[in-house]
Coordinates of C-alpha atoms in Angstrom, one line a residue:
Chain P
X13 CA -11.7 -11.9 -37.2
X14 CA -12.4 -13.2 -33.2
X15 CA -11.9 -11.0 -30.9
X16 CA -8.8 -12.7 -29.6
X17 CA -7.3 -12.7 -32.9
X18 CA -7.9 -8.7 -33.5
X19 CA -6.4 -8.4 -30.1
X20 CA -3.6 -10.7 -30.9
X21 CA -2.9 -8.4 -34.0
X22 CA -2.2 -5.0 -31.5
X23 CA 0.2 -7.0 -29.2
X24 CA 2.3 -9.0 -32.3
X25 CA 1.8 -5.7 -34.0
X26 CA 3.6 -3.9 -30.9
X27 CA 6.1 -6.2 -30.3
X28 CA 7.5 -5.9 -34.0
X29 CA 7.0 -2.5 -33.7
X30 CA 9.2 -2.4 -30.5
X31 CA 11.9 -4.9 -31.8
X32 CA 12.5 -3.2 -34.1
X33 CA 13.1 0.3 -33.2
X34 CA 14.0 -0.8 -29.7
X35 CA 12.9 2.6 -28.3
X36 CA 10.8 2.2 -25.0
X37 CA 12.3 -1.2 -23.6
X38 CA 16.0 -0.2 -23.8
X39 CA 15.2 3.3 -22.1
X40 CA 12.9 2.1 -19.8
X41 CA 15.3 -1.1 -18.6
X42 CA 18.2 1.4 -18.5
X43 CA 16.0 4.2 -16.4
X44 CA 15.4 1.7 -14.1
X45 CA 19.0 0.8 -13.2
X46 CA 19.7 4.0 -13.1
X47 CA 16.7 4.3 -10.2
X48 CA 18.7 2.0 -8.2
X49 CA 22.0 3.8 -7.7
X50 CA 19.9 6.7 -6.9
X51 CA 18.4 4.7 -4.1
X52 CA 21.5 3.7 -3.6
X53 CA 23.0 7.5 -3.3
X54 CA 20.1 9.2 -1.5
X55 CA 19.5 6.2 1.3
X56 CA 23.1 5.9 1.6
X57 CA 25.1 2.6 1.9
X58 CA 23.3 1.6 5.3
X59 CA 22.4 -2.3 4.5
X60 CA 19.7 -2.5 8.3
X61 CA 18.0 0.9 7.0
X62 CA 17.9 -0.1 3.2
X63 CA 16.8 -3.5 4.1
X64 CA 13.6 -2.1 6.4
X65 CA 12.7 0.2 3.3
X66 CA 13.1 -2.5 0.5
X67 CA 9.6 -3.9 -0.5
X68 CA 8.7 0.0 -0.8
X69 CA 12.2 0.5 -3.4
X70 CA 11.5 -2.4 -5.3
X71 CA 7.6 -1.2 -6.2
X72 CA 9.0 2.2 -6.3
X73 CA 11.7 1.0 -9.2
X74 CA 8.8 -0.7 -10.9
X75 CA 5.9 2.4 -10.5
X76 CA 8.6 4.9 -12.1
X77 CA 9.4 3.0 -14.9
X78 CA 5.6 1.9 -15.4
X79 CA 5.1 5.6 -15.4
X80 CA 7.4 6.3 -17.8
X81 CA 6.8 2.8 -20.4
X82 CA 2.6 3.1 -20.1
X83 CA 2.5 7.0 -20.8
X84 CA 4.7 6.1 -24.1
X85 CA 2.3 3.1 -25.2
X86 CA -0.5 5.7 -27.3
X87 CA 1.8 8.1 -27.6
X88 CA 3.4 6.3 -29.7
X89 CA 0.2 5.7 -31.8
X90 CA -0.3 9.1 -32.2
X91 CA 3.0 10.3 -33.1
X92 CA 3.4 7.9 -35.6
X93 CA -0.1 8.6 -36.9
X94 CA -1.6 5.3 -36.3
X95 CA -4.5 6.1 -34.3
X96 CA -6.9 6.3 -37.0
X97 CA -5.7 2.8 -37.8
X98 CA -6.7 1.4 -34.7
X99 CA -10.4 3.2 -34.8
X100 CA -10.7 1.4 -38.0
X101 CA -10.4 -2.2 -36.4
X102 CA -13.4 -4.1 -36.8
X103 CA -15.8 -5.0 -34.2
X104 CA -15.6 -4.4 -30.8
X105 CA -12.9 -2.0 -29.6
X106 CA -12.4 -3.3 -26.1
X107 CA -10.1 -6.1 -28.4
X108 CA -8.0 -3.1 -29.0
X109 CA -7.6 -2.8 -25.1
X110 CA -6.9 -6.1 -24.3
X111 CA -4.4 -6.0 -27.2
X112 CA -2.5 -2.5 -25.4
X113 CA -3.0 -4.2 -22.1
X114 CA -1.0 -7.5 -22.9
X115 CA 1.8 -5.3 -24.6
X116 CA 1.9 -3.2 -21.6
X117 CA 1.8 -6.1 -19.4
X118 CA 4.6 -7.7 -21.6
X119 CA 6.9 -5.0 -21.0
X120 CA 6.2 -4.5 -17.0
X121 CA 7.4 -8.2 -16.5
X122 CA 10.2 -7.5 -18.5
X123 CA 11.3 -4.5 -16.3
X124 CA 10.0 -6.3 -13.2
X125 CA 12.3 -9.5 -14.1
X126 CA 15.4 -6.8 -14.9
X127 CA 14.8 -5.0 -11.4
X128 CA 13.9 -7.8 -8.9
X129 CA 17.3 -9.6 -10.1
X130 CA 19.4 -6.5 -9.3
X131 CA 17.6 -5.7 -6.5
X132 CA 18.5 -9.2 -5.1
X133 CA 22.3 -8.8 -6.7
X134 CA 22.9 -4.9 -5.6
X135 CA 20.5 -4.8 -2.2
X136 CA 21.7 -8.3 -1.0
X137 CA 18.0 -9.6 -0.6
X138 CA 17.2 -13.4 -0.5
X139 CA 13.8 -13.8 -2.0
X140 CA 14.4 -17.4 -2.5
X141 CA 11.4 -18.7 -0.4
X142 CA 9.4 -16.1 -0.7
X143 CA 9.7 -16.0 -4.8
X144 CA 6.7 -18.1 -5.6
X145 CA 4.2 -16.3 -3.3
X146 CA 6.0 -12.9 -4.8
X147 CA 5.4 -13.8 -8.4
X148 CA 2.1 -13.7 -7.0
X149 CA 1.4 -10.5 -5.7
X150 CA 3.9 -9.1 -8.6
X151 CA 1.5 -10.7 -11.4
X152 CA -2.1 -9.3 -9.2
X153 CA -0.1 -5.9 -8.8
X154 CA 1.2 -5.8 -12.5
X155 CA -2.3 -6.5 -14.1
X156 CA -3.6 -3.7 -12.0
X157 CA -0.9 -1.0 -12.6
X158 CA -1.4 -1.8 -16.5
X159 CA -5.0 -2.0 -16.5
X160 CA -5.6 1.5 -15.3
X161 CA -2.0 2.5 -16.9
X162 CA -3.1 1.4 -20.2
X163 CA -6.6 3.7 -19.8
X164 CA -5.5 6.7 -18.5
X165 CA -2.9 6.4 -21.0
X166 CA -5.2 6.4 -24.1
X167 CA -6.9 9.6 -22.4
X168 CA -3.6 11.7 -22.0
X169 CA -1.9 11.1 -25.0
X170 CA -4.9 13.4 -26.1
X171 CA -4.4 16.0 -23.2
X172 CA -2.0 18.8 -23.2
X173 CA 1.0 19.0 -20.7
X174 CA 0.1 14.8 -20.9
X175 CA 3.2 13.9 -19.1
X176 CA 2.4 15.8 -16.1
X177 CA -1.3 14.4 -15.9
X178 CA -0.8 11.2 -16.5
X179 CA 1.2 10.4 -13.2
X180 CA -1.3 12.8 -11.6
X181 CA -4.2 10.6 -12.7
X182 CA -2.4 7.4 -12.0
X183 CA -0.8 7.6 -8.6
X184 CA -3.8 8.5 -6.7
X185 CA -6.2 5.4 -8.1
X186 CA -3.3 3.0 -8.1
X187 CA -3.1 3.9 -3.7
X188 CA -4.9 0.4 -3.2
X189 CA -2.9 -2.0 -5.3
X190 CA 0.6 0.0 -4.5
X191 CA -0.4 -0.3 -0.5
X192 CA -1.8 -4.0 -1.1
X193 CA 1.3 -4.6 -2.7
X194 CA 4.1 -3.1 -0.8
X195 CA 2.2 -5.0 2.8
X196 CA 2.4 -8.3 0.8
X197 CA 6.1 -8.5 -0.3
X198 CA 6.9 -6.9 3.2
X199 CA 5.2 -9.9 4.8
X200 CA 6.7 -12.6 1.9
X201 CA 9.9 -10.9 2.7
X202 CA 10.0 -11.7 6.6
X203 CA 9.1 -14.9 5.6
X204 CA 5.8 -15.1 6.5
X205 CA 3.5 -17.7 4.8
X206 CA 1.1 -16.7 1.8
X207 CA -2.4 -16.8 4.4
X208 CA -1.1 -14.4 6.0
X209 CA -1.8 -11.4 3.1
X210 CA -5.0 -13.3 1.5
X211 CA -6.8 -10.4 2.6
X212 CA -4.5 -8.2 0.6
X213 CA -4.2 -10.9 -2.1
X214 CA -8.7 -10.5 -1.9
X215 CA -8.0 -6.9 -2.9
X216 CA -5.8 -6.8 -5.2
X217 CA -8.3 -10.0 -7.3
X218 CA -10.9 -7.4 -6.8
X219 CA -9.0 -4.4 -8.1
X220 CA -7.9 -5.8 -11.0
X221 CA -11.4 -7.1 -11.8
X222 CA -13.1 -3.4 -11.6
X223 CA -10.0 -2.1 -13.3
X224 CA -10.2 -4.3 -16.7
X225 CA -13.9 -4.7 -16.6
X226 CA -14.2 -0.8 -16.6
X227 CA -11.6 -0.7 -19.0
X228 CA -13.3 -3.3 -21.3
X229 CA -16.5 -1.0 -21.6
X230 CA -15.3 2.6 -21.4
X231 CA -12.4 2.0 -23.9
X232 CA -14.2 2.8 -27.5
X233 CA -15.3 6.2 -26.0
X234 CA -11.6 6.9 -25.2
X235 CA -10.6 5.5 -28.7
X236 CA -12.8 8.1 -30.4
X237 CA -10.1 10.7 -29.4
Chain M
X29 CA -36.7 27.1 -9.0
X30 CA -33.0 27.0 -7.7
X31 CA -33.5 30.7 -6.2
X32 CA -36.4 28.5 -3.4
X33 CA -33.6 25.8 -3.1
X34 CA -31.1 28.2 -2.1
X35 CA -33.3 30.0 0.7
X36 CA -34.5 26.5 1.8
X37 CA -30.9 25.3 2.0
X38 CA -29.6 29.0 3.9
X39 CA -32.9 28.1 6.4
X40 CA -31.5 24.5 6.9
X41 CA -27.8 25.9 7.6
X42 CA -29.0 27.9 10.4
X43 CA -31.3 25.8 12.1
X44 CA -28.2 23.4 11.9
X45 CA -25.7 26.1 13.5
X46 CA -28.5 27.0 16.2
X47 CA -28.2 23.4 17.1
X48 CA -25.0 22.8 17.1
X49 CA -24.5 25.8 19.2
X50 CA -27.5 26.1 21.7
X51 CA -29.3 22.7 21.5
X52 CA -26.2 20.0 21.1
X53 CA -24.7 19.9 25.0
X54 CA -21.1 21.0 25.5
X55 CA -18.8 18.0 25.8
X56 CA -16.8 17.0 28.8
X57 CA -13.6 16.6 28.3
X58 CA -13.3 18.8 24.6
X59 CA -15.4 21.9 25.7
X60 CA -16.6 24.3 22.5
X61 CA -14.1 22.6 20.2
X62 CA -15.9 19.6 19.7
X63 CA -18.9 21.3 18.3
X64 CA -17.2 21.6 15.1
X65 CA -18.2 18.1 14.6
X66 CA -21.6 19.3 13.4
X67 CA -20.1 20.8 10.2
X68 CA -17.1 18.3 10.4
X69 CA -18.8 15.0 9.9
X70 CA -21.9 15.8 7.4
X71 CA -19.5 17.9 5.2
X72 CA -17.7 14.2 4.3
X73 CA -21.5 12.3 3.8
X74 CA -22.3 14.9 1.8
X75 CA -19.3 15.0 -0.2
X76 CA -20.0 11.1 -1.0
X77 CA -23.5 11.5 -2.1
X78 CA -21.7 14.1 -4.5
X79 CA -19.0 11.2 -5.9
X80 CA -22.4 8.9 -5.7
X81 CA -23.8 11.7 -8.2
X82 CA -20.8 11.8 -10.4
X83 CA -20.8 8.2 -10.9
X84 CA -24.2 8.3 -11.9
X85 CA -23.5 10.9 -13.8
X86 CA -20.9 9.9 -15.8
X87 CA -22.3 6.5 -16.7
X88 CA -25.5 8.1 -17.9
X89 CA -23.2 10.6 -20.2
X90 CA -21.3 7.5 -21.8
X91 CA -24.9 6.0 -22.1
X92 CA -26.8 8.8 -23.8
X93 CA -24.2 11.4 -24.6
X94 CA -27.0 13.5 -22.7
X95 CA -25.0 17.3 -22.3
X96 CA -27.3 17.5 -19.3
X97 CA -25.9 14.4 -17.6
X98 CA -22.4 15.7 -17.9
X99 CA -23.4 18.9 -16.2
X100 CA -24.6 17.5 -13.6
X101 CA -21.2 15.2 -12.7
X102 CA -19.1 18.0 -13.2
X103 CA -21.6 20.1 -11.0
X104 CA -21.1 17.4 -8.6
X105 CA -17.2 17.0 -8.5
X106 CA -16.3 20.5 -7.9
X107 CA -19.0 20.9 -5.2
X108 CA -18.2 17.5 -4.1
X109 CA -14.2 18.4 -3.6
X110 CA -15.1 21.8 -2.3
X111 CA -17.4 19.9 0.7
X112 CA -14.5 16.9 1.5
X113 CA -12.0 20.5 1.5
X114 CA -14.3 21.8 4.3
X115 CA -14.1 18.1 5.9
X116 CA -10.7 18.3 5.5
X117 CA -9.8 21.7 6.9
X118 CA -12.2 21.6 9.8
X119 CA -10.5 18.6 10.3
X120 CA -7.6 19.7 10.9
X121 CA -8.8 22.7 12.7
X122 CA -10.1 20.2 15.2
X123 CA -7.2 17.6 15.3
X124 CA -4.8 20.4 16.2
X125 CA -6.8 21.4 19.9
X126 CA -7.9 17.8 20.8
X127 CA -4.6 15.4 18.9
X128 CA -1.9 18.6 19.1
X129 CA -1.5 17.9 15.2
X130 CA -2.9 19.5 12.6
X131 CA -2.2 16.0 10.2
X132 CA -1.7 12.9 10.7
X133 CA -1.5 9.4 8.6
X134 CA -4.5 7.5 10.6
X135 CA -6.5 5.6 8.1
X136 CA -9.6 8.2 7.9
X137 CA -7.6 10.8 7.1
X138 CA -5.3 9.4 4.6
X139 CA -8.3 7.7 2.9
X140 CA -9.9 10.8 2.2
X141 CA -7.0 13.0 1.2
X142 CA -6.7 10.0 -1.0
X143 CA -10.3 10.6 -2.9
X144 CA -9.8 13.8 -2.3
X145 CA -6.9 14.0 -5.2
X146 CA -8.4 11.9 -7.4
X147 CA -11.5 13.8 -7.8
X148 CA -8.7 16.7 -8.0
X149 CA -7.1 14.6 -11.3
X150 CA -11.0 14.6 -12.6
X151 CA -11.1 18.4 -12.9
X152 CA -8.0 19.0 -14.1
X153 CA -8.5 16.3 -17.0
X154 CA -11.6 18.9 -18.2
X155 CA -9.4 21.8 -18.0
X156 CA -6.8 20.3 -19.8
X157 CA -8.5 19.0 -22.7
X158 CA -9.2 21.9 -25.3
X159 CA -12.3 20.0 -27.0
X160 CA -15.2 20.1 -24.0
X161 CA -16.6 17.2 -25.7
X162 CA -13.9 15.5 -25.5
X163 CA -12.9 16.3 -21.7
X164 CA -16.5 15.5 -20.9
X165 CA -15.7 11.5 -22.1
X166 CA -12.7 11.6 -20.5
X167 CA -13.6 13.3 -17.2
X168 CA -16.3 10.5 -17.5
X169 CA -13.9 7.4 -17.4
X170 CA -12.1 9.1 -14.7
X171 CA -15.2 9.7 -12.6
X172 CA -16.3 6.1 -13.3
X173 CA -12.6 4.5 -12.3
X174 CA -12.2 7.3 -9.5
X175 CA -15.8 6.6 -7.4
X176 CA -15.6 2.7 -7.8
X177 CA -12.0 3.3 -6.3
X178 CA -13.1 4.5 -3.1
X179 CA -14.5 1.2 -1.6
X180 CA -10.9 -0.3 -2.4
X181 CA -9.0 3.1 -0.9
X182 CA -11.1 2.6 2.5
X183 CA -10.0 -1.1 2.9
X184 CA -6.6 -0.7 2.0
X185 CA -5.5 2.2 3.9
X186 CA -7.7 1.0 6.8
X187 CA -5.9 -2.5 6.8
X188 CA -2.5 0.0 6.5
X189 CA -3.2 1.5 9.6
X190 CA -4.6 -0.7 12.0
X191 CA -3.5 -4.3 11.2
X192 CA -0.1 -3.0 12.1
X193 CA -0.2 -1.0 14.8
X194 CA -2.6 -0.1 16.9
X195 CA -4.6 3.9 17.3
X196 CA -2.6 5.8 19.2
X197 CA -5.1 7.9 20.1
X198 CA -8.6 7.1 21.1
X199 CA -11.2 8.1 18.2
X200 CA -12.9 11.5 18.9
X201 CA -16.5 12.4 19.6
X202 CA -19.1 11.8 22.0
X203 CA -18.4 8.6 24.1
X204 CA -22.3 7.6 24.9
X205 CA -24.3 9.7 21.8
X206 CA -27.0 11.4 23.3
X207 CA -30.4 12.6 21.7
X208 CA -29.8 15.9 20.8
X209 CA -26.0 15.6 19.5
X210 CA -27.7 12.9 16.9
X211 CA -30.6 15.2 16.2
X212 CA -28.1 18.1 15.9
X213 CA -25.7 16.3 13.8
X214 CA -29.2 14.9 11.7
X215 CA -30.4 18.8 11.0
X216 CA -26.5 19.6 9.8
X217 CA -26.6 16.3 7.4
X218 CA -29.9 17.8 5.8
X219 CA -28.7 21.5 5.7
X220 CA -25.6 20.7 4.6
X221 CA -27.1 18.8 1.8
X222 CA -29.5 20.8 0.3
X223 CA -26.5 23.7 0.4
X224 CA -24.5 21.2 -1.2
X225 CA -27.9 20.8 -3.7
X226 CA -27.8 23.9 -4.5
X227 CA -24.8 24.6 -5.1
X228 CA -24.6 21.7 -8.0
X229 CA -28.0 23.2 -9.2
X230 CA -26.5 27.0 -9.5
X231 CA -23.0 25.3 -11.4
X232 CA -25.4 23.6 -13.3
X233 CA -27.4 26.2 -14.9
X234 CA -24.0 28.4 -15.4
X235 CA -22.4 25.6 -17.3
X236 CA -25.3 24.9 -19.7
X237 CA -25.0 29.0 -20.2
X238 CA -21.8 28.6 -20.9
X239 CA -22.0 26.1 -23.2
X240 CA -25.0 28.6 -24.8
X241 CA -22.4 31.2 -24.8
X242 CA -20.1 29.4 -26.4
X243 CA -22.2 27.3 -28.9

């Protein structure tokens, strides 16, 4: 088998896997609504103040449930006893990573699509212009939560107390994209044009590139267990 | 062998604290305060060359599976957080005399507290993995991820800062540096680092007899 075909097998393999048991997607699309009338509640109702705070609610929304959908991702594989299955894949392992890295990435832009519509419904935001330079930073950001997400993630679900450490781990590497992030949509919301944040746009291209190539060559020494 | 490092390295402390205090000039408008600069500043370099260490480190373990090279990164971490925790505290120690605030969210300080954590995460990873062999590769990946991080940390939340609004307070430290607060602050750099040599040396050889011990 290629390599894009063994990695194709872990993310058509996940999918099914999801689909069918509809376990992580429906929680983690219903946690994040949930996020959003606790916004709602501890902010208050005060449209100037919520609308200073937004770009930093709407990455908020998408970092908690992240938190919540990555940590599940080997977890998963563990509980279910499959891990030995995926050490047994042929060839390279890093295929294995790309194929847990697309999944994850599969079901951020799921939750992203779900929270940026009721953000604009609920929070009375027009993204309209801004939406293709946001799809943007979203996509740069995304590949960047995930590609650390879906590393740390294999190295907790071995780790005891693994809920508490993997946020631990996470937050504190992740500073750069979330700051890079958050600036950008700030700026795309005030309706500034897209040159304005190319040097944040720089960083988050340069992020995700050291994230997934170190990713791509530590992986098999995480999949050991 | 690491008994002559540690009485070169106590030698090189105090001929950087007799420098700081009777060579280095008192400043102008700081008086005394400012002389904790000496320990202030090098205790950060120094805590870099220890992440430079861990990297190193850590990509030599993954290489060779070496025991020795995972010593020495987790050597260097702890003594590494333990140095930017001095640069930290006599940080703030400083700010709160010369800026009235112990803390505050200018894009130095932030960057570091910001490395400062994750090396944090990269101990705590070890400790919570029962199999040592197994929190060494992890600790590893975290080390690797963690020190190529701290290039992007220093642009990001120096862009945060001061493309948005500018220092509200002028930068500390000698206006004009003369000769003998860069010679001063020179002697601190290279006492401070062979302590900080030394100290990775002594947690070196108690980890491999730990590891004797528990083997």
């Amino acid at each position: 088998m290629t390599f894009v075909r063994r990695a194709w097998a872990v993310v058509w393999k996940d999918v099914l896997a999801e689909r069918r048991s509809k376990e992580t997607v429906n929680a983690v699309l219903f946690f994040s609504v949930l996020l959003l009338f606790v916004f709602e509640f501890t902010l208050g109702a005060d449209r100037d103040r919520l609308a200073s705070v937004l770009p930093g609610l709407l990455w908020l929304g998408v970092l908690l449930a992240a938190l919540l959908g990555l940590g599940r991702s080997f977890v998963l594989e563990r509980e279910n006893e499959c891990w030995e299955a995926l050490l047994l894949t042929p060839g390279d392992k890093s295929a294995v990573y790309v194929g847990k890295l697309a999944g994850n990435l599969l079901l951020m832009a799921l939750v992203e699509a779900v929270v940026l519509t009721l953000f604009t419904l609920f929070m009375n935001v027009d993204v309209g212009r801004a939406l293709p330079g946001l799809l943007l930073v979203l996509a740069l950001g995304t590949l960047g939560i995930a590609a650390v997400g879906t590393l740390f993630g294999a190295m907790t679900a071995h780790v005891r107390a693994r809920e508490l450490l993997f946020p631990v781990l996470l937050l504190p590497v992740l500073v750069p994209v979330l700051l890079a992030i958050v600036k950008s949509t700030e700026a795309l919301l005030a309706g500034e044009p897209l040159g304005v944040v190319s040097h944040w746009l720089k960083l988050l291209v340069a992020a995700d590139v050291i994230y997934v190539v170190v990713g791509l060559l530590t992986f098999d020494v995480l999949l050991e267990g | 062998m690491t008994r002559w490092l540690g009485v070169v390295a106590m030698l090189g402390v105090l001929a950087g604290l007799v420098m700081a205090f009777l060579v280095a000039p008192r400043e102008m408008t700081q008086g005394n305060v400012q002389r904790i600069m000496y320990v202030h500043v090098p205790a950060v370099w120094v805590a870099y060359l220890a992440f430079l260490v861990v990297l190193l480190g850590s990509v030599a373990y993954l290489w060779s599976r070496a025991p020795a090279a995972d010593r020495t990164a987790h050597a260097a971490a702890e003594v590494g957080v333990v140095f930017l925790g001095v640069n930290i505290a006599t940080g703030a120690i400083w700010g709160k005399p010369t800026w009235g605030t112990w803390w505050t969210w200018d894009a130095r300080l932030t960057s570091v507290a910001v490395v400062f954590v994750i090396f944090i995460g990269y101990l705590l990873v070890r400790q919570m993995t029962d199999d040592p062999e197994r929190g060494a590769r992890f600790a590893a990946v975290v080390g690797i991820v963690g020190a190529l991080n701290i290039p992007l940390v220093h642009f990001s939340v120096y862009w945060w800062r001061t493309l948005h609004q500018p220092p509200t307070f002028a930068k500390p430290g000698p206006a004009a540096a003369s000769s003998a607060i860069g010679a001063a602050l020179l002697v601190n750099f290279v006492g401070l680092l062979l302590l900080c040599a030394y100290f990775i040396a002594k947690r070196y050889d108690l980890l491999r007899a730990q590891q004797e011990a528990t083997a």
